[in-house]
Amino acid sequence: MSVGYTRRWFGLGALALSMLALGFDMTILNVALTTLSEELHASTSALQWIVDSYLLVFGALLLPAGLLGDRFGRKWLLLAGLAVFGIASLAGAFADGSGGVIAARMFMGLGAAIVTPLSMSMLPAIFPPEERTRAVAVWSSSMALGLPLGPLLGGWLLENFRWGSIFLVNVPVVLVGGVAVALLLPETKDPSAPRVDGFGALLSMAGIVALVYGVIEAPVRGWGDAVVLVAFALAAVLLAGFVLWERRAAEPMMDMGLFRDPGFVWAMVAAITANLMMAGVLFVLPQYLEAVQGNDVFGTGLRLIPMLLGLLAGGIVTDRIAPRSGHKPILVTGLLVLAAGFGWGASTEVGDGYSTTVLWLLVLGLGCGLTMVPAMDAVLAALPPAQAGRGSGLVQTLRQTGGTLGVAGLGSLLSALYRDRVSTGGLPHEAAGAARDSIGGAVAVAGRLGDGGLLASARDAYVHGMDAVFAACAAAAFAVALLLWLFQPGRAREDALTAADARESDHEHVVP
């Protein structure tokens, strides 16, 4: 099945606009927490739940949402997800307390969990294999572009409008994207999709919730805390139970045979690696640019844009080279470029200016683009077209969980090294605790007390921790590159998959 050339590219624009809104919504809240605390009298616990409620619902529902799209129609479920996200954003904008914002964020997570896998699953339905790489590059870049735009847009909105504007901005974007999706994209479904397995869905959702909750709480409570350990143990039991149930189910939600396909598995490993590292970098870098280099929120967002330019360049290169070389050499190269960028970043010193930072940011972005785009394209090529929805749900579940793990794990490493190195001797107990808690707290305490020594110590400690995080990422990227070079199938198998994909796409069920 193929949609008219102009219509399918305008349709991709609609999907990209929707993903852009989801992208900046994931980070726009980071700059608004202090404002929400003041305006809504929200406690620290309430602020944490405003952030975490979205992540818990989002992670839990990605997999079943993809299956529902295959069974009942991807386009109209995608529109329903956009509607839920838009209405929840409107409700959050006018909430009069932290409880209302938390509830709105939960429904925003529900809408995002529907939109993310189904927008991805539409790509093989509307683009022939020879155009899919370019479509994946546009789709991936749109969400990635939204991540640094979040703090940039959020800072501008909070300076000029009331706090609810950070949610209200989603509404027109989602409305335009939804109308374009309704008018431009066809409806597709898989008539042979399995029925929704209630027990399997419950196991998968509960397991993901337990895992994500443990990952969220670990940096706060400590990785050895009883609550964290119980959450991880529960997640292991529930997810193992889900896998066993799926292997014996007559109509499984998830095709376990995908994990016996090396082309799918190693492309998925590359995608998770790139997503994990990008999420970790976007957690570490804003604090460096703001607290160490002294930029404001808006300036920090601007200074992250070169990384996105590198990512876009990586997507363009992939689009030009992949048809001739296949995915494997690009993926290996991309991971090696990532390793080089992280290695360069790991040599950062406190006195380095932005003119040095921008160079390794460009390299990191290029490596991420050369990894993420071909990885997602290879994953889509390995998925049977009829299973695009539930396959995309599985892919996005693994990617987003990897991103959450990246923020938690890399953040914990950074925090531990920072606390060990920052000097708080002679400070009052409360001020010392705030300074050890984060570099933002140290900057605030140093400014209040006029303590230049504390400020210098905190900046040195943060850069030391950031360098260690980047060194760990460089080693991991190099190791994954080596594994892909050894075990990922080459071009001949990809050509066979592309031919099979083209044949199966002709039988994809399209609803007029």
Short mmCIF file of C-alpha atoms in Angstrom, two decimals:
data_model
loop_
_atom_site.label_atom_id
_atom_site.label_comp_id
_atom_site.label_asym_id
_atom_site.label_seq_id
_atom_site.Cartn_x
_atom_site.Cartn_y
_atom_site.Cartn_z
CA MET A 1 0.00 0.00 0.00
CA SER A 2 1.32 3.44 -0.85
CA VAL A 3 -0.08 6.91 -0.28
CA GLY A 4 0.38 9.70 -2.86
CA TYR A 5 3.86 11.25 -2.71
CA THR A 6 2.86 14.79 -1.62
CA ARG A 7 0.17 13.55 0.71
CA ARG A 8 2.42 11.13 2.59
CA TRP A 9 5.12 13.75 3.17
CA PHE A 10 2.58 16.25 4.47
CA GLY A 11 1.23 13.42 6.62
CA LEU A 12 4.72 12.87 7.99
CA GLY A 13 4.82 16.58 8.82
CA ALA A 14 1.65 16.09 10.88
CA LEU A 15 3.23 13.18 12.77
CA ALA A 16 6.43 15.19 13.30
CA LEU A 17 4.45 18.12 14.71
CA SER A 18 2.71 15.81 17.17
CA MET A 19 6.03 14.27 18.26
CA LEU A 20 7.56 17.74 18.62
CA ALA A 21 4.87 18.62 21.17
CA LEU A 22 5.57 15.41 23.09
CA GLY A 23 9.30 16.11 22.94
CA PHE A 24 9.27 19.55 24.50
CA ASP A 25 6.61 18.51 27.02
CA MET A 26 9.12 15.99 28.43
CA THR A 27 11.57 18.75 29.40
CA ILE A 28 9.54 21.97 29.63
CA LEU A 29 8.53 21.11 33.19
CA ASN A 30 12.16 21.11 34.36
CA VAL A 31 12.29 24.92 34.40
CA ALA A 32 8.85 25.34 35.97
CA LEU A 33 9.16 23.34 39.21
CA THR A 34 10.22 26.34 41.32
CA THR A 35 7.34 28.39 39.91
CA LEU A 36 4.84 25.58 40.55
CA SER A 37 6.11 25.26 44.12
CA GLU A 38 5.44 28.95 44.72
CA GLU A 39 2.17 29.36 42.79
CA LEU A 40 0.49 26.10 43.89
CA HIS A 41 2.20 25.82 47.31
CA ALA A 42 3.35 22.38 46.17
CA SER A 43 5.54 20.31 48.49
CA THR A 44 8.70 18.55 47.30
CA SER A 45 6.74 15.28 47.22
CA ALA A 46 3.99 16.87 45.10
CA LEU A 47 6.56 18.25 42.66
CA GLN A 48 8.10 14.80 42.33
CA TRP A 49 4.72 13.28 41.53
CA ILE A 50 3.96 15.99 38.98
CA VAL A 51 7.02 14.74 37.09
CA ASP A 52 6.79 11.01 37.86
CA SER A 53 3.06 10.43 37.32
CA TYR A 54 3.55 11.11 33.60
CA LEU A 55 6.51 8.73 33.34
CA LEU A 56 4.77 5.88 35.17
CA VAL A 57 1.63 5.96 33.00
CA PHE A 58 3.59 6.56 29.81
CA GLY A 59 5.94 3.61 30.33
CA ALA A 60 3.18 1.22 31.40
CA LEU A 61 0.84 1.76 28.45
CA LEU A 62 3.18 1.85 25.42
CA LEU A 63 2.99 -1.90 24.76
CA PRO A 64 -0.81 -2.41 25.00
CA ALA A 65 -1.42 0.81 23.04
CA GLY A 66 0.50 -0.57 20.07
CA LEU A 67 -1.56 -3.79 20.09
CA LEU A 68 -4.82 -1.86 20.27
CA GLY A 69 -3.75 0.16 17.22
CA ASP A 70 -3.07 -3.00 15.21
CA ARG A 71 -6.43 -4.47 16.16
CA PHE A 72 -8.81 -1.50 15.99
CA GLY A 73 -7.09 0.95 13.63
CA ARG A 74 -3.93 2.99 14.07
CA LYS A 75 -5.11 6.33 12.70
CA TRP A 76 -8.20 6.80 14.84
CA LEU A 77 -6.53 5.55 18.00
CA LEU A 78 -3.69 7.98 17.26
CA LEU A 79 -6.25 10.78 17.00
CA ALA A 80 -7.81 9.66 20.28
CA GLY A 81 -4.36 9.81 21.93
CA LEU A 82 -3.79 13.33 20.61
CA ALA A 83 -7.21 14.37 21.91
CA VAL A 84 -6.49 12.95 25.38
CA PHE A 85 -3.09 14.68 25.45
CA GLY A 86 -4.58 18.02 24.34
CA ILE A 87 -7.54 17.94 26.76
CA ALA A 88 -5.27 16.91 29.65
CA SER A 89 -2.89 19.78 28.79
CA LEU A 90 -5.82 22.20 28.86
CA ALA A 91 -6.93 20.84 32.23
CA GLY A 92 -3.40 21.12 33.62
CA ALA A 93 -3.13 24.74 32.48
CA PHE A 94 -6.14 25.75 34.59
CA ALA A 95 -5.70 23.42 37.56
CA ASP A 96 -5.97 25.19 40.92
CA GLY A 97 -3.78 22.86 42.96
CA SER A 98 -1.01 20.29 42.77
CA GLY A 99 -3.52 17.41 42.84
CA GLY A 100 -5.17 18.70 39.67
CA VAL A 101 -1.80 19.06 37.93
CA ILE A 102 -0.80 15.51 38.92
CA ALA A 103 -4.07 14.12 37.53
CA ALA A 104 -3.61 16.10 34.31
CA ARG A 105 -0.05 14.81 33.95
CA MET A 106 -1.29 11.21 34.32
CA PHE A 107 -3.71 11.69 31.42
CA MET A 108 -1.02 13.44 29.40
CA GLY A 109 1.09 10.31 29.92
CA LEU A 110 -1.85 8.21 28.69
CA GLY A 111 -2.17 10.30 25.54
CA ALA A 112 1.58 10.24 24.89
CA ALA A 113 1.67 6.45 25.38
CA ILE A 114 -0.89 6.08 22.59
CA VAL A 115 0.64 8.62 20.21
CA THR A 116 4.29 7.52 20.41
CA PRO A 117 4.08 3.89 19.17
CA LEU A 118 1.20 4.51 16.75
CA SER A 119 2.88 7.48 15.06
CA MET A 120 5.95 5.28 14.55
CA SER A 121 3.83 2.36 13.27
CA MET A 122 2.29 4.60 10.58
CA LEU A 123 5.67 5.04 8.85
CA PRO A 124 5.94 1.60 7.19
CA ALA A 125 2.24 1.84 6.33
CA ILE A 126 2.58 5.02 4.27
CA PHE A 127 6.20 4.95 3.05
CA PRO A 128 7.75 2.36 0.72
CA PRO A 129 11.01 0.80 1.96
CA GLU A 130 13.20 3.05 -0.21
CA GLU A 131 11.80 6.20 1.48
CA ARG A 132 11.45 4.86 5.01
CA THR A 133 14.97 5.86 6.18
CA ARG A 134 14.28 9.51 5.39
CA ALA A 135 10.88 9.32 7.07
CA VAL A 136 12.39 7.75 10.20
CA ALA A 137 15.04 10.50 10.28
CA VAL A 138 12.33 13.21 10.22
CA TRP A 139 10.21 11.40 12.83
CA SER A 140 13.17 10.79 15.20
CA SER A 141 14.54 14.31 14.81
CA SER A 142 11.19 15.95 15.55
CA MET A 143 10.97 14.45 19.04
CA ALA A 144 14.69 14.95 19.68
CA LEU A 145 14.38 18.61 18.63
CA GLY A 146 11.63 19.09 21.21
CA LEU A 147 13.84 18.01 24.12
CA PRO A 148 16.16 21.08 24.22
CA LEU A 149 13.32 23.33 23.03
CA GLY A 150 11.45 22.49 26.26
CA PRO A 151 13.66 24.54 28.62
CA LEU A 152 14.02 27.26 25.97
CA LEU A 153 10.27 27.60 25.43
CA GLY A 154 9.47 27.08 29.11
CA GLY A 155 11.83 29.85 30.22
CA TRP A 156 10.32 32.31 27.73
CA LEU A 157 6.72 31.41 28.67
CA LEU A 158 7.34 31.73 32.40
CA GLU A 159 8.98 35.12 31.93
CA ASN A 160 6.01 36.47 29.96
CA PHE A 161 2.88 34.51 30.99
CA ARG A 162 1.32 32.65 33.92
CA TRP A 163 2.59 29.16 34.84
CA GLY A 164 -0.28 27.37 33.04
CA SER A 165 1.13 28.48 29.68
CA ILE A 166 3.66 25.60 29.80
CA PHE A 167 0.73 23.21 29.39
CA LEU A 168 -1.50 25.46 27.28
CA VAL A 169 1.12 25.67 24.53
CA ASN A 170 0.50 21.99 23.72
CA VAL A 171 -3.13 22.58 22.73
CA PRO A 172 -2.75 24.45 19.39
CA VAL A 173 0.16 22.21 18.34
CA VAL A 174 -1.86 19.04 19.01
CA LEU A 175 -4.96 20.53 17.37
CA VAL A 176 -3.14 21.36 14.13
CA GLY A 177 -1.36 18.00 14.13
CA GLY A 178 -4.61 16.12 14.76
CA VAL A 179 -6.49 17.84 11.93
CA ALA A 180 -3.62 17.13 9.54
CA VAL A 181 -3.48 13.45 10.60
CA ALA A 182 -7.25 13.12 10.09
CA LEU A 183 -7.12 14.62 6.60
CA LEU A 184 -3.86 13.24 5.24
CA LEU A 185 -3.22 9.76 6.63
CA PRO A 186 -5.05 6.54 5.77
CA GLU A 187 -6.45 4.11 8.32
CA THR A 188 -4.53 0.84 8.63
CA LYS A 189 -5.01 -2.22 10.80
CA ASP A 190 -4.09 -5.88 11.05
CA PRO A 191 -7.23 -8.04 10.72
CA SER A 192 -5.34 -10.98 12.24
CA ALA A 193 -4.12 -9.04 15.30
CA PRO A 194 -4.66 -11.01 18.52
CA ARG A 195 -7.37 -10.00 20.95
CA VAL A 196 -6.28 -7.89 23.88
CA ASP A 197 -4.95 -10.25 26.53
CA GLY A 198 -6.13 -8.68 29.79
CA PHE A 199 -3.93 -10.73 32.11
CA GLY A 200 -0.82 -10.32 29.95
CA ALA A 201 -1.45 -6.57 29.67
CA LEU A 202 -1.86 -6.33 33.45
CA LEU A 203 1.43 -8.19 34.03
CA SER A 204 3.34 -6.00 31.57
CA MET A 205 1.90 -2.74 32.92
CA ALA A 206 2.48 -3.64 36.56
CA GLY A 207 6.02 -4.81 35.82
CA ILE A 208 6.93 -1.62 33.92
CA VAL A 209 5.39 0.57 36.65
CA ALA A 210 7.43 -1.24 39.33
CA LEU A 211 10.63 -0.95 37.26
CA VAL A 212 10.18 2.74 36.41
CA TYR A 213 9.22 3.55 40.01
CA GLY A 214 12.36 1.82 41.28
CA VAL A 215 14.52 3.68 38.77
CA ILE A 216 12.92 7.03 39.70
CA GLU A 217 13.31 6.47 43.45
CA ALA A 218 16.84 4.99 43.40
CA PRO A 219 18.76 8.29 43.02
CA VAL A 220 16.65 9.86 45.79
CA ARG A 221 16.51 7.02 48.33
CA GLY A 222 19.71 5.19 47.36
CA TRP A 223 20.10 2.03 45.28
CA GLY A 224 20.23 -0.15 48.40
CA ASP A 225 17.05 1.27 49.98
CA ALA A 226 14.39 -1.33 50.88
CA VAL A 227 11.66 0.37 48.82
CA VAL A 228 13.91 0.46 45.75
CA LEU A 229 14.98 -3.17 46.13
CA VAL A 230 11.37 -4.31 46.59
CA ALA A 231 10.34 -2.36 43.46
CA PHE A 232 13.11 -3.97 41.39
CA ALA A 233 12.34 -7.45 42.75
CA LEU A 234 8.64 -7.00 42.01
CA ALA A 235 9.44 -5.76 38.51
CA ALA A 236 11.65 -8.80 37.87
CA VAL A 237 8.95 -11.21 39.03
CA LEU A 238 6.14 -9.51 37.08
CA LEU A 239 8.10 -9.12 33.84
CA ALA A 240 9.41 -12.70 34.03
CA GLY A 241 5.81 -13.80 34.57
CA PHE A 242 4.76 -11.75 31.55
CA VAL A 243 7.40 -13.42 29.34
CA LEU A 244 6.38 -16.90 30.51
CA TRP A 245 2.70 -16.09 29.97
CA GLU A 246 3.39 -14.78 26.46
CA ARG A 247 5.34 -17.91 25.52
CA ARG A 248 2.35 -20.09 26.40
CA ALA A 249 -0.50 -17.81 25.28
CA ALA A 250 -2.48 -18.87 22.22
CA GLU A 251 -2.58 -15.22 21.00
CA PRO A 252 0.40 -13.42 22.58
CA MET A 253 0.58 -9.64 22.79
CA MET A 254 4.24 -9.74 21.83
CA ASP A 255 5.98 -11.82 19.19
CA MET A 256 8.75 -13.48 21.22
CA GLY A 257 10.32 -14.64 17.96
CA LEU A 258 11.62 -11.09 17.45
CA PHE A 259 14.18 -11.70 20.19
CA ARG A 260 15.59 -14.62 18.20
CA ASP A 261 16.21 -12.30 15.23
CA PRO A 262 19.76 -10.86 15.50
CA GLY A 263 18.89 -8.05 13.09
CA PHE A 264 16.13 -6.83 15.42
CA VAL A 265 18.01 -7.48 18.67
CA TRP A 266 21.24 -5.66 17.79
CA ALA A 267 19.47 -2.73 16.16
CA MET A 268 17.37 -2.49 19.32
CA VAL A 269 20.51 -2.55 21.48
CA ALA A 270 21.93 0.35 19.43
CA ALA A 271 18.66 2.33 19.71
CA ILE A 272 18.46 1.81 23.48
CA THR A 273 22.13 2.79 23.87
CA ALA A 274 21.66 6.03 21.91
CA ASN A 275 18.43 6.88 23.75
CA LEU A 276 19.94 6.12 27.17
CA MET A 277 22.98 8.27 26.49
CA MET A 278 21.02 11.16 25.00
CA ALA A 279 18.65 11.19 27.99
CA GLY A 280 21.62 11.16 30.36
CA VAL A 281 23.38 13.96 28.48
CA LEU A 282 20.25 16.14 28.48
CA PHE A 283 20.10 15.66 32.27
CA VAL A 284 23.79 16.45 32.90
CA LEU A 285 24.50 19.20 30.35
CA PRO A 286 21.88 21.85 31.29
CA GLN A 287 23.21 21.96 34.86
CA TYR A 288 26.77 22.34 33.53
CA LEU A 289 25.83 25.12 31.11
CA GLU A 290 23.76 26.95 33.74
CA ALA A 291 25.62 26.45 37.04
CA VAL A 292 29.21 26.10 35.82
CA GLN A 293 29.28 28.31 32.72
CA GLY A 294 26.79 30.80 34.18
CA ASN A 295 24.04 30.91 31.53
CA ASP A 296 20.37 31.57 32.27
CA VAL A 297 17.62 29.06 31.36
CA PHE A 298 16.95 30.59 27.95
CA GLY A 299 20.66 30.78 27.11
CA THR A 300 21.14 27.17 28.20
CA GLY A 301 18.43 26.01 25.80
CA LEU A 302 20.05 27.95 22.95
CA ARG A 303 23.43 26.39 23.66
CA LEU A 304 22.01 22.87 23.37
CA ILE A 305 20.84 23.45 19.80
CA PRO A 306 24.22 22.55 18.15
CA MET A 307 23.80 19.01 19.45
CA LEU A 308 20.48 18.86 17.59
CA LEU A 309 22.13 20.22 14.44
CA GLY A 310 24.61 17.35 14.67
CA LEU A 311 21.72 14.92 15.07
CA LEU A 312 19.99 16.32 11.97
CA ALA A 313 23.27 16.04 10.04
CA GLY A 314 23.53 12.40 11.11
CA GLY A 315 20.02 11.77 9.80
CA ILE A 316 20.87 13.35 6.43
CA VAL A 317 24.05 11.29 6.11
CA THR A 318 22.14 8.11 6.96
CA ASP A 319 19.50 8.86 4.32
CA ARG A 320 22.18 9.25 1.65
CA ILE A 321 24.38 6.28 2.58
CA ALA A 322 22.05 3.58 4.01
CA PRO A 323 20.57 2.50 0.63
CA ARG A 324 24.09 1.66 -0.61
CA SER A 325 25.85 0.44 2.53
CA GLY A 326 23.08 -1.02 4.70
CA HIS A 327 22.57 -0.17 8.37
CA LYS A 328 25.45 -2.02 10.02
CA PRO A 329 28.43 0.13 8.97
CA ILE A 330 26.52 3.35 9.79
CA LEU A 331 25.51 2.06 13.23
CA VAL A 332 29.06 1.00 14.09
CA THR A 333 30.42 4.34 12.83
CA GLY A 334 27.76 6.27 14.76
CA LEU A 335 28.61 4.51 18.02
CA LEU A 336 32.33 5.14 17.48
CA VAL A 337 31.60 8.83 16.83
CA LEU A 338 29.53 8.87 20.04
CA ALA A 339 32.45 7.31 21.91
CA ALA A 340 34.78 9.96 20.48
CA GLY A 341 32.40 12.78 21.45
CA PHE A 342 32.03 11.48 24.98
CA GLY A 343 35.79 10.97 25.24
CA TRP A 344 36.34 14.57 24.17
CA GLY A 345 33.69 15.78 26.62
CA ALA A 346 35.37 13.78 29.41
CA SER A 347 38.43 16.04 29.14
CA THR A 348 36.38 19.13 30.10
CA GLU A 349 37.89 21.44 32.72
CA VAL A 350 36.19 24.07 34.86
CA GLY A 351 37.72 26.98 32.95
CA ASP A 352 36.65 25.76 29.50
CA GLY A 353 34.38 28.15 27.65
CA TYR A 354 31.46 27.42 25.37
CA SER A 355 33.68 27.65 22.30
CA THR A 356 35.22 24.33 23.39
CA THR A 357 31.94 22.77 24.55
CA VAL A 358 30.14 23.45 21.27
CA LEU A 359 32.64 21.32 19.33
CA TRP A 360 32.08 18.11 21.28
CA LEU A 361 28.34 18.85 21.41
CA LEU A 362 28.31 18.76 17.60
CA VAL A 363 30.22 15.46 17.62
CA LEU A 364 27.80 13.95 20.17
CA GLY A 365 24.82 15.04 18.08
CA LEU A 366 26.34 13.61 14.90
CA GLY A 367 27.05 10.30 16.63
CA CYS A 368 23.54 10.17 18.03
CA GLY A 369 22.03 10.83 14.59
CA LEU A 370 24.23 8.21 12.95
CA THR A 371 23.10 5.71 15.59
CA MET A 372 19.47 6.47 16.37
CA VAL A 373 18.13 6.95 12.83
CA PRO A 374 19.55 3.77 11.22
CA ALA A 375 18.75 1.78 14.39
CA MET A 376 15.07 2.75 14.25
CA ASP A 377 14.99 2.13 10.50
CA ALA A 378 16.53 -1.33 10.97
CA VAL A 379 14.06 -2.15 13.74
CA LEU A 380 11.10 -1.16 11.57
CA ALA A 381 12.52 -3.24 8.70
CA ALA A 382 12.64 -6.28 10.99
CA LEU A 383 9.02 -5.87 12.14
CA PRO A 384 6.35 -7.60 10.02
CA PRO A 385 4.16 -4.76 8.63
CA ALA A 386 1.01 -6.31 10.11
CA GLN A 387 2.61 -6.09 13.58
CA ALA A 388 3.77 -2.48 13.22
CA GLY A 389 1.65 -1.23 16.12
CA ARG A 390 2.52 -3.77 18.81
CA GLY A 391 6.10 -3.99 17.53
CA SER A 392 6.45 -0.22 17.81
CA GLY A 393 4.94 -0.40 21.29
CA LEU A 394 7.62 -2.90 22.30
CA VAL A 395 10.38 -0.79 20.74
CA GLN A 396 9.24 2.40 22.45
CA THR A 397 8.81 0.63 25.80
CA LEU A 398 12.41 -0.58 25.66
CA ARG A 399 13.72 2.78 24.46
CA GLN A 400 11.89 4.89 27.03
CA THR A 401 12.77 2.54 29.88
CA GLY A 402 16.39 2.75 28.73
CA GLY A 403 16.18 6.55 28.75
CA THR A 404 14.77 6.54 32.29
CA LEU A 405 17.54 4.17 33.39
CA GLY A 406 20.08 6.48 31.76
CA VAL A 407 18.92 9.51 33.72
CA ALA A 408 18.78 7.55 36.99
CA GLY A 409 22.04 5.63 36.61
CA LEU A 410 24.18 8.41 35.18
CA GLY A 411 22.57 10.93 37.54
CA SER A 412 23.39 8.71 40.53
CA LEU A 413 27.03 8.39 39.44
CA LEU A 414 27.30 12.14 38.98
CA SER A 415 25.66 12.89 42.35
CA ALA A 416 27.89 10.44 44.24
CA LEU A 417 31.09 11.89 42.78
CA TYR A 418 29.87 15.45 43.29
CA ARG A 419 28.98 14.88 46.97
CA ASP A 420 32.35 13.26 47.67
CA ARG A 421 34.31 16.17 46.18
CA VAL A 422 32.40 19.36 47.08
CA SER A 423 33.80 21.13 50.15
CA THR A 424 31.20 22.32 52.67
CA GLY A 425 33.39 22.68 55.77
CA GLY A 426 32.42 25.59 58.02
CA LEU A 427 28.93 25.97 56.57
CA PRO A 428 25.77 25.83 58.71
CA HIS A 429 24.20 22.35 58.69
CA GLU A 430 21.23 23.29 56.49
CA ALA A 431 23.36 25.22 54.01
CA ALA A 432 25.89 22.37 53.81
CA GLY A 433 23.09 19.89 53.08
CA ALA A 434 21.72 22.07 50.27
CA ALA A 435 25.20 22.49 48.78
CA ARG A 436 25.88 18.73 48.83
CA ASP A 437 22.45 17.94 47.40
CA SER A 438 23.03 19.58 44.01
CA ILE A 439 25.17 22.14 42.27
CA GLY A 440 22.10 24.36 41.93
CA GLY A 441 21.79 24.33 45.73
CA ALA A 442 25.50 25.11 46.08
CA VAL A 443 25.25 28.08 43.70
CA ALA A 444 22.26 29.44 45.66
CA VAL A 445 24.04 29.03 49.02
CA ALA A 446 27.25 30.56 47.67
CA GLY A 447 25.32 33.55 46.33
CA ARG A 448 23.45 34.04 49.60
CA LEU A 449 26.59 33.82 51.74
CA GLY A 450 28.97 35.45 49.27
CA ASP A 451 31.18 32.36 49.50
CA GLY A 452 33.38 32.25 46.40
CA GLY A 453 35.29 29.23 47.71
CA LEU A 454 32.11 27.12 47.89
CA LEU A 455 31.15 28.16 44.36
CA ALA A 456 34.57 27.19 42.98
CA SER A 457 34.51 23.87 44.86
CA ALA A 458 31.00 23.01 43.64
CA ARG A 459 31.87 23.78 40.02
CA ASP A 460 35.04 21.70 40.24
CA ALA A 461 33.14 18.80 41.83
CA TYR A 462 30.40 18.91 39.20
CA VAL A 463 32.83 18.95 36.26
CA HIS A 464 34.74 16.05 37.86
CA GLY A 465 31.51 14.02 38.09
CA MET A 466 30.43 14.99 34.56
CA ASP A 467 33.79 13.90 33.15
CA ALA A 468 33.42 10.51 34.83
CA VAL A 469 29.90 10.12 33.42
CA PHE A 470 31.13 10.95 29.92
CA ALA A 471 34.06 8.55 30.25
CA ALA A 472 31.65 5.75 31.23
CA CYS A 473 29.45 6.60 28.24
CA ALA A 474 32.44 6.57 25.90
CA ALA A 475 33.45 3.10 27.10
CA ALA A 476 29.89 1.79 26.77
CA ALA A 477 29.45 3.22 23.24
CA PHE A 478 32.73 1.64 22.14
CA ALA A 479 31.74 -1.73 23.63
CA VAL A 480 28.34 -1.71 21.88
CA ALA A 481 30.02 -0.74 18.58
CA LEU A 482 32.30 -3.76 18.91
CA LEU A 483 29.36 -6.08 19.65
CA LEU A 484 27.41 -4.82 16.63
CA TRP A 485 30.45 -5.23 14.38
CA LEU A 486 30.78 -8.84 15.53
CA PHE A 487 27.15 -9.97 15.66
CA GLN A 488 24.78 -7.76 13.65
CA PRO A 489 23.81 -9.23 10.24
CA GLY A 490 25.09 -7.43 7.19
CA ARG A 491 23.69 -5.99 3.95
CA ALA A 492 22.58 -9.22 2.27
CA ARG A 493 20.08 -10.02 5.01
CA GLU A 494 18.77 -6.44 5.01
CA ASP A 495 18.09 -6.64 1.26
CA ALA A 496 16.10 -9.84 1.81
CA LEU A 497 14.08 -8.15 4.58
CA THR A 498 13.37 -5.13 2.39
CA ALA A 499 12.05 -7.34 -0.42
CA ALA A 500 9.84 -9.26 2.02
CA ASP A 501 8.69 -5.97 3.56
CA ALA A 502 7.61 -4.65 0.17
CA ARG A 503 5.62 -7.83 -0.53
CA GLU A 504 3.89 -7.81 2.86
CA SER A 505 3.09 -4.09 2.66
CA ASP A 506 0.97 -4.78 -0.38
CA HIS A 507 -1.28 -6.91 1.83
CA GLU A 508 -1.57 -4.38 4.66
CA HIS A 509 -5.24 -3.79 5.39
CA VAL A 510 -6.30 -0.25 4.53
CA VAL A 511 -9.67 1.09 5.59
CA PRO A 512 -11.05 3.54 3.02
#
